[in-house]
Amino acid sequence: MHDHHEAQGVSSSGVEFDDKGWPAWPDREDLSAEFIKLLAAAQEGGSTVSECWLTLSKIDLASESSWSAEWIKTAELNEARAELSSLSGNMITARRNWLRATTYFHAAARPPGYSNDLLKRAVDGMRRCAIKFLENRVPAGQLLSIHWTDDLSLQACYLPSAVRDDGPVIVCIGEPGSYKEELITKYAGHANERGFALLAVDLLGTQTALPPERLEGHKFEAAMSRVLDFLSEMPGVDRTRIAIVADACNSSLVARAAASDARFAAAVCDAGMWDLHERSFFHRQAGDDRKICWIEEANAISRGIECPLLVTAGEAGWLLPGALAKFGDQLSSIHRDASLILFRRGETAAMQGHIDNPTLANEVIFDWLEDRLGPRKRLA
């Protein structure tokens, strides 16, 4: 494992702040995390800090619909600016506003809206603005539907590289219940600057919500093999340089996909860490003292991943740094090219999922991907 170089108060609207200045709503960690993500999106052009704080000041947490309603209003203001700029031929400003509108609509839908009408309005707006951004991007992106099963298709946003020859593709996966549109803001800039194409995939399809029972009997690993099949037939894609990146750090879905299909050239995921952690928890609950430590055994999932493997984690995340260090040491001993990078509190990107500074984490991740996927033309 490698380390990366490394007063509470209450606002007038009743929002509390932790000792680091982050908003912290009592009993609403989901909203607190969502607002942190919104602020962090400003670094990638997905929001503006002033709009985030202004919208927050208008939210009444006593109202079940206020969160979604206020973010929708902010999103629609950005969408209107985008349309006006587009009509005037100012496409750079139009793209910037469509991207911010996508983020704000996403915030209105995440966590899941309190009102079905508001949720549909938020999701429809998010998808509408994301498509506008893709269509007016240079080179233009597109919305894809990738066949998975007889009754399910994967929906994806494809952003081709500005480098015209065959090149690497980064497949970014949102967890079940998330939306692919959020991944555009988080990863598009990092991929484009390095000459990578980006495929952002989610498991929602065209649904506003996909109930868990719809996924029963369908293996996620098979879905990712379908994605590889699809990309292998696309022009401008080097099928030997397709990498997979998990958007969330608390699931082993992507790790299992990387272990089941040897065609991936690199993988950024949890290496099955959460599978082990959850297994250890159930053993403890059952009183099985023989398997109390979740890293006592070599991880079958990480052993099955043949491609280069990167795990990133934060010191202030859900797992203790000591346990992460031990897991990283074990990972290095059983895999020919694997490492765990731990971000410390003193440098940020240390919260669960790096939500406090995803830019810092993504710079490390995409540098690692660039090293593993080989030389390519760089953009100026």
PDB file of C-alpha atoms in Angstrom, residues 99-286:
ATOM      1  CA  LEU A  99     -23.331  20.411 -17.763  1.00  0.00           C
ATOM      2  CA  ARG A 100     -24.161  22.374 -14.604  1.00  0.00           C
ATOM      3  CA  ALA A 101     -27.878  21.879 -15.191  1.00  0.00           C
ATOM      4  CA  THR A 102     -27.272  18.125 -15.439  1.00  0.00           C
ATOM      5  CA  THR A 103     -25.569  18.173 -12.026  1.00  0.00           C
ATOM      6  CA  TYR A 104     -28.327  20.194 -10.371  1.00  0.00           C
ATOM      7  CA  PHE A 105     -31.098  18.040 -11.833  1.00  0.00           C
ATOM      8  CA  HIS A 106     -29.168  15.019 -10.581  1.00  0.00           C
ATOM      9  CA  ALA A 107     -29.057  16.533  -7.087  1.00  0.00           C
ATOM     10  CA  ALA A 108     -32.839  16.906  -7.192  1.00  0.00           C
ATOM     11  CA  ALA A 109     -33.139  13.181  -7.933  1.00  0.00           C
ATOM     12  CA  ARG A 110     -30.469  12.075  -5.453  1.00  0.00           C
ATOM     13  CA  PRO A 111     -31.321  10.984  -2.870  1.00  0.00           C
ATOM     14  CA  PRO A 112     -34.523   9.646  -4.480  1.00  0.00           C
ATOM     15  CA  GLY A 113     -37.078  12.444  -4.601  1.00  0.00           C
ATOM     16  CA  TYR A 114     -39.820  12.849  -2.053  1.00  0.00           C
ATOM     17  CA  SER A 115     -42.385  13.324  -4.819  1.00  0.00           C
ATOM     18  CA  ASN A 116     -42.838  11.117  -7.868  1.00  0.00           C
ATOM     19  CA  ASP A 117     -43.675  14.195  -9.946  1.00  0.00           C
ATOM     20  CA  LEU A 118     -40.526  16.006  -8.805  1.00  0.00           C
ATOM     21  CA  LEU A 119     -38.391  12.917  -9.332  1.00  0.00           C
ATOM     22  CA  LYS A 120     -39.632  12.495 -12.897  1.00  0.00           C
ATOM     23  CA  ARG A 121     -39.107  16.191 -13.602  1.00  0.00           C
ATOM     24  CA  ALA A 122     -35.553  15.975 -12.241  1.00  0.00           C
ATOM     25  CA  VAL A 123     -34.619  12.813 -14.142  1.00  0.00           C
ATOM     26  CA  ASP A 124     -36.161  14.050 -17.389  1.00  0.00           C
ATOM     27  CA  GLY A 125     -34.293  17.353 -17.061  1.00  0.00           C
ATOM     28  CA  MET A 126     -31.014  15.616 -16.213  1.00  0.00           C
ATOM     29  CA  ARG A 127     -31.224  13.364 -19.262  1.00  0.00           C
ATOM     30  CA  ARG A 128     -32.359  16.199 -21.528  1.00  0.00           C
ATOM     31  CA  CYS A 129     -29.410  18.419 -20.586  1.00  0.00           C
ATOM     32  CA  ALA A 130     -26.899  15.567 -20.711  1.00  0.00           C
ATOM     33  CA  ILE A 131     -27.998  14.730 -24.264  1.00  0.00           C
ATOM     34  CA  LYS A 132     -27.681  18.393 -25.259  1.00  0.00           C
ATOM     35  CA  PHE A 133     -24.167  18.454 -23.801  1.00  0.00           C
ATOM     36  CA  LEU A 134     -23.213  15.266 -25.667  1.00  0.00           C
ATOM     37  CA  GLU A 135     -24.661  16.413 -28.988  1.00  0.00           C
ATOM     38  CA  ASN A 136     -22.825  19.740 -28.847  1.00  0.00           C
ATOM     39  CA  ARG A 137     -19.533  18.397 -27.554  1.00  0.00           C
ATOM     40  CA  VAL A 138     -16.483  18.316 -29.870  1.00  0.00           C
ATOM     41  CA  PRO A 139     -16.321  15.547 -30.955  1.00  0.00           C
ATOM     42  CA  ALA A 140     -19.997  14.831 -30.369  1.00  0.00           C
ATOM     43  CA  GLY A 141     -21.000  12.119 -27.937  1.00  0.00           C
ATOM     44  CA  GLN A 142     -23.986   9.839 -28.153  1.00  0.00           C
ATOM     45  CA  LEU A 143     -26.510   7.931 -26.068  1.00  0.00           C
ATOM     46  CA  LEU A 144     -26.252   4.151 -26.520  1.00  0.00           C
ATOM     47  CA  SER A 145     -28.425   1.187 -25.641  1.00  0.00           C
ATOM     48  CA  ILE A 146     -26.467  -2.048 -25.140  1.00  0.00           C
ATOM     49  CA  HIS A 147     -28.390  -5.320 -25.184  1.00  0.00           C
ATOM     50  CA  TRP A 148     -28.076  -7.272 -21.943  1.00  0.00           C
ATOM     51  CA  THR A 149     -30.993  -9.691 -21.607  1.00  0.00           C
ATOM     52  CA  ASP A 150     -34.305 -10.262 -23.373  1.00  0.00           C
ATOM     53  CA  ASP A 151     -35.990  -7.675 -21.139  1.00  0.00           C
ATOM     54  CA  LEU A 152     -33.126  -5.410 -20.045  1.00  0.00           C
ATOM     55  CA  SER A 153     -30.720  -3.117 -21.891  1.00  0.00           C
ATOM     56  CA  LEU A 154     -27.846  -1.106 -20.493  1.00  0.00           C
ATOM     57  CA  GLN A 155     -28.007   2.624 -21.146  1.00  0.00           C
ATOM     58  CA  ALA A 156     -24.701   4.402 -21.702  1.00  0.00           C
ATOM     59  CA  CYS A 157     -23.232   7.756 -22.698  1.00  0.00           C
ATOM     60  CA  TYR A 158     -20.279   7.483 -25.096  1.00  0.00           C
ATOM     61  CA  LEU A 159     -17.797  10.337 -25.372  1.00  0.00           C
ATOM     62  CA  PRO A 160     -15.265   9.625 -28.143  1.00  0.00           C
ATOM     63  CA  SER A 161     -11.681  10.743 -27.892  1.00  0.00           C
ATOM     64  CA  ALA A 162     -10.533  13.834 -29.757  1.00  0.00           C
ATOM     65  CA  VAL A 163      -7.553  11.726 -30.867  1.00  0.00           C
ATOM     66  CA  ARG A 164      -8.781  10.139 -34.087  1.00  0.00           C
ATOM     67  CA  ASP A 165      -6.810   6.888 -34.227  1.00  0.00           C
ATOM     68  CA  ASP A 166      -7.813   3.747 -32.337  1.00  0.00           C
ATOM     69  CA  GLY A 167      -7.383   4.443 -28.644  1.00  0.00           C
ATOM     70  CA  PRO A 168      -8.218   3.346 -25.114  1.00  0.00           C
ATOM     71  CA  VAL A 169     -11.711   3.441 -23.658  1.00  0.00           C
ATOM     72  CA  ILE A 170     -12.480   3.925 -19.967  1.00  0.00           C
ATOM     73  CA  VAL A 171     -15.705   2.209 -18.920  1.00  0.00           C
ATOM     74  CA  CYS A 172     -17.120   3.943 -15.822  1.00  0.00           C
ATOM     75  CA  ILE A 173     -19.817   2.119 -13.902  1.00  0.00           C
ATOM     76  CA  GLY A 174     -22.380   3.654 -11.592  1.00  0.00           C
ATOM     77  CA  GLU A 175     -23.791   1.447  -8.891  1.00  0.00           C
ATOM     78  CA  PRO A 176     -27.395   0.162  -9.093  1.00  0.00           C
ATOM     79  CA  GLY A 177     -29.653   3.087  -8.279  1.00  0.00           C
ATOM     80  CA  SER A 178     -27.247   5.727  -9.589  1.00  0.00           C
ATOM     81  CA  TYR A 179     -27.341   7.660 -12.850  1.00  0.00           C
ATOM     82  CA  LYS A 180     -24.755   7.592 -15.640  1.00  0.00           C
ATOM     83  CA  GLU A 181     -25.180  11.334 -16.243  1.00  0.00           C
ATOM     84  CA  GLU A 182     -23.308  12.143 -13.026  1.00  0.00           C
ATOM     85  CA  LEU A 183     -20.286  10.241 -14.340  1.00  0.00           C
ATOM     86  CA  ILE A 184     -19.945  12.606 -17.306  1.00  0.00           C
ATOM     87  CA  THR A 185     -19.081  15.526 -15.029  1.00  0.00           C
ATOM     88  CA  LYS A 186     -16.738  13.484 -12.855  1.00  0.00           C
ATOM     89  CA  TYR A 187     -14.701  11.760 -15.551  1.00  0.00           C
ATOM     90  CA  ALA A 188     -15.093  13.372 -18.989  1.00  0.00           C
ATOM     91  CA  GLY A 189     -12.411  16.017 -18.525  1.00  0.00           C
ATOM     92  CA  HIS A 190      -9.849  13.589 -17.111  1.00  0.00           C
ATOM     93  CA  ALA A 191     -10.440  11.127 -19.952  1.00  0.00           C
ATOM     94  CA  ASN A 192     -10.466  13.723 -22.734  1.00  0.00           C
ATOM     95  CA  GLU A 193      -7.228  15.406 -21.670  1.00  0.00           C
ATOM     96  CA  ARG A 194      -5.444  12.054 -21.870  1.00  0.00           C
ATOM     97  CA  GLY A 195      -6.880  11.019 -25.217  1.00  0.00           C
ATOM     98  CA  PHE A 196      -9.239   8.413 -23.741  1.00  0.00           C
ATOM     99  CA  ALA A 197     -12.763   7.733 -24.896  1.00  0.00           C
ATOM    100  CA  LEU A 198     -15.291   7.396 -22.069  1.00  0.00           C
ATOM    101  CA  LEU A 199     -18.292   5.094 -21.739  1.00  0.00           C
ATOM    102  CA  ALA A 200     -20.477   5.953 -18.721  1.00  0.00           C
ATOM    103  CA  VAL A 201     -22.880   3.118 -17.913  1.00  0.00           C
ATOM    104  CA  ASP A 202     -25.684   2.634 -15.416  1.00  0.00           C
ATOM    105  CA  LEU A 203     -28.102  -0.193 -14.676  1.00  0.00           C
ATOM    106  CA  LEU A 204     -31.251   1.911 -14.708  1.00  0.00           C
ATOM    107  CA  GLY A 205     -31.972   1.765 -18.420  1.00  0.00           C
ATOM    108  CA  THR A 206     -34.715   4.229 -19.255  1.00  0.00           C
ATOM    109  CA  GLN A 207     -36.404   3.621 -15.910  1.00  0.00           C
ATOM    110  CA  THR A 208     -36.684   6.330 -13.281  1.00  0.00           C
ATOM    111  CA  ALA A 209     -36.102   3.586 -10.722  1.00  0.00           C
ATOM    112  CA  LEU A 210     -35.157  -0.048 -11.235  1.00  0.00           C
ATOM    113  CA  PRO A 211     -36.506  -2.282  -8.454  1.00  0.00           C
ATOM    114  CA  PRO A 212     -34.052  -4.888  -7.136  1.00  0.00           C
ATOM    115  CA  GLU A 213     -36.290  -7.748  -8.265  1.00  0.00           C
ATOM    116  CA  ARG A 214     -35.689  -6.725 -11.904  1.00  0.00           C
ATOM    117  CA  LEU A 215     -32.017  -7.632 -11.421  1.00  0.00           C
ATOM    118  CA  GLU A 216     -32.613 -11.011  -9.782  1.00  0.00           C
ATOM    119  CA  GLY A 217     -31.141 -13.828 -11.801  1.00  0.00           C
ATOM    120  CA  HIS A 218     -29.078 -11.445 -13.955  1.00  0.00           C
ATOM    121  CA  LYS A 219     -25.354 -11.457 -13.312  1.00  0.00           C
ATOM    122  CA  PHE A 220     -23.624  -8.106 -13.430  1.00  0.00           C
ATOM    123  CA  GLU A 221     -20.524  -9.864 -14.762  1.00  0.00           C
ATOM    124  CA  ALA A 222     -22.464 -10.912 -17.862  1.00  0.00           C
ATOM    125  CA  ALA A 223     -23.595  -7.326 -18.398  1.00  0.00           C
ATOM    126  CA  MET A 224     -19.998  -6.102 -18.454  1.00  0.00           C
ATOM    127  CA  SER A 225     -19.051  -8.802 -20.947  1.00  0.00           C
ATOM    128  CA  ARG A 226     -21.823  -7.452 -23.168  1.00  0.00           C
ATOM    129  CA  VAL A 227     -20.255  -3.988 -22.877  1.00  0.00           C
ATOM    130  CA  LEU A 228     -16.884  -5.396 -23.949  1.00  0.00           C
ATOM    131  CA  ASP A 229     -18.488  -7.173 -26.886  1.00  0.00           C
ATOM    132  CA  PHE A 230     -20.176  -3.928 -27.928  1.00  0.00           C
ATOM    133  CA  LEU A 231     -17.027  -1.804 -27.655  1.00  0.00           C
ATOM    134  CA  SER A 232     -14.942  -4.363 -29.533  1.00  0.00           C
ATOM    135  CA  GLU A 233     -17.121  -3.770 -32.603  1.00  0.00           C
ATOM    136  CA  MET A 234     -17.011   0.040 -32.418  1.00  0.00           C
ATOM    137  CA  PRO A 235     -14.740   1.997 -34.785  1.00  0.00           C
ATOM    138  CA  GLY A 236     -11.991   4.005 -33.144  1.00  0.00           C
ATOM    139  CA  VAL A 237     -11.655   1.627 -30.182  1.00  0.00           C
ATOM    140  CA  ASP A 238      -8.545  -0.365 -29.357  1.00  0.00           C
ATOM    141  CA  ARG A 239     -10.076  -3.549 -27.943  1.00  0.00           C
ATOM    142  CA  THR A 240      -6.801  -4.383 -26.171  1.00  0.00           C
ATOM    143  CA  ARG A 241      -6.956  -1.146 -24.137  1.00  0.00           C
ATOM    144  CA  ILE A 242     -10.357  -1.136 -22.433  1.00  0.00           C
ATOM    145  CA  ALA A 243     -10.264  -0.360 -18.705  1.00  0.00           C
ATOM    146  CA  ILE A 244     -13.046  -0.444 -16.117  1.00  0.00           C
ATOM    147  CA  VAL A 245     -13.496   2.062 -13.283  1.00  0.00           C
ATOM    148  CA  ALA A 246     -15.953   1.743 -10.399  1.00  0.00           C
ATOM    149  CA  ASP A 247     -17.601   4.973  -9.333  1.00  0.00           C
ATOM    150  CA  ALA A 248     -18.340   3.807  -5.781  1.00  0.00           C
ATOM    151  CA  CYS A 249     -15.885   2.280  -3.328  1.00  0.00           C
ATOM    152  CA  ASN A 250     -18.379   0.298  -1.256  1.00  0.00           C
ATOM    153  CA  SER A 251     -19.319  -2.420  -3.714  1.00  0.00           C
ATOM    154  CA  SER A 252     -17.524  -5.323  -5.359  1.00  0.00           C
ATOM    155  CA  LEU A 253     -19.672  -5.446  -8.509  1.00  0.00           C
ATOM    156  CA  VAL A 254     -16.935  -4.069 -10.760  1.00  0.00           C
ATOM    157  CA  ALA A 255     -14.301  -6.246  -9.090  1.00  0.00           C
ATOM    158  CA  ARG A 256     -16.338  -9.338  -9.889  1.00  0.00           C
ATOM    159  CA  ALA A 257     -16.730  -8.164 -13.481  1.00  0.00           C
ATOM    160  CA  ALA A 258     -12.963  -7.661 -13.847  1.00  0.00           C
ATOM    161  CA  ALA A 259     -12.331 -11.107 -12.372  1.00  0.00           C
ATOM    162  CA  SER A 260     -14.772 -12.794 -14.749  1.00  0.00           C
ATOM    163  CA  ASP A 261     -13.544 -11.318 -18.048  1.00  0.00           C
ATOM    164  CA  ALA A 262      -9.833 -11.306 -18.861  1.00  0.00           C
ATOM    165  CA  ARG A 263     -10.274  -8.813 -21.709  1.00  0.00           C
ATOM    166  CA  PHE A 264     -10.085  -5.779 -19.401  1.00  0.00           C
ATOM    167  CA  ALA A 265      -6.685  -4.103 -19.689  1.00  0.00           C
ATOM    168  CA  ALA A 266      -6.870  -2.437 -16.251  1.00  0.00           C
ATOM    169  CA  ALA A 267      -9.328  -2.117 -13.367  1.00  0.00           C
ATOM    170  CA  VAL A 268      -9.921   0.504 -10.674  1.00  0.00           C
ATOM    171  CA  CYS A 269     -12.236  -0.972  -8.056  1.00  0.00           C
ATOM    172  CA  ASP A 270     -12.377  -2.273  -4.480  1.00  0.00           C
ATOM    173  CA  ALA A 271     -10.805  -5.659  -5.388  1.00  0.00           C
ATOM    174  CA  GLY A 272     -13.588  -7.448  -3.526  1.00  0.00           C
ATOM    175  CA  MET A 273     -12.807  -5.637  -0.274  1.00  0.00           C
ATOM    176  CA  TRP A 274     -16.464  -5.099   0.599  1.00  0.00           C
ATOM    177  CA  ASP A 275     -17.354  -8.700  -0.125  1.00  0.00           C
ATOM    178  CA  LEU A 276     -14.774  -9.702   2.479  1.00  0.00           C
ATOM    179  CA  HIS A 277     -15.896  -7.029   4.921  1.00  0.00           C
ATOM    180  CA  GLU A 278     -19.554  -8.062   4.675  1.00  0.00           C
ATOM    181  CA  ARG A 279     -18.669 -11.746   5.001  1.00  0.00           C
ATOM    182  CA  SER A 280     -16.702 -10.988   8.166  1.00  0.00           C
ATOM    183  CA  PHE A 281     -19.667  -9.033   9.581  1.00  0.00           C
ATOM    184  CA  PHE A 282     -22.051 -11.964   9.034  1.00  0.00           C
ATOM    185  CA  HIS A 283     -19.588 -14.368  10.616  1.00  0.00           C
ATOM    186  CA  ARG A 284     -19.343 -12.141  13.698  1.00  0.00           C
ATOM    187  CA  GLN A 285     -23.122 -11.879  13.900  1.00  0.00           C
ATOM    188  CA  ALA A 286     -23.301 -15.666  13.808  1.00  0.00           C
TER     189      ALA A 286
END
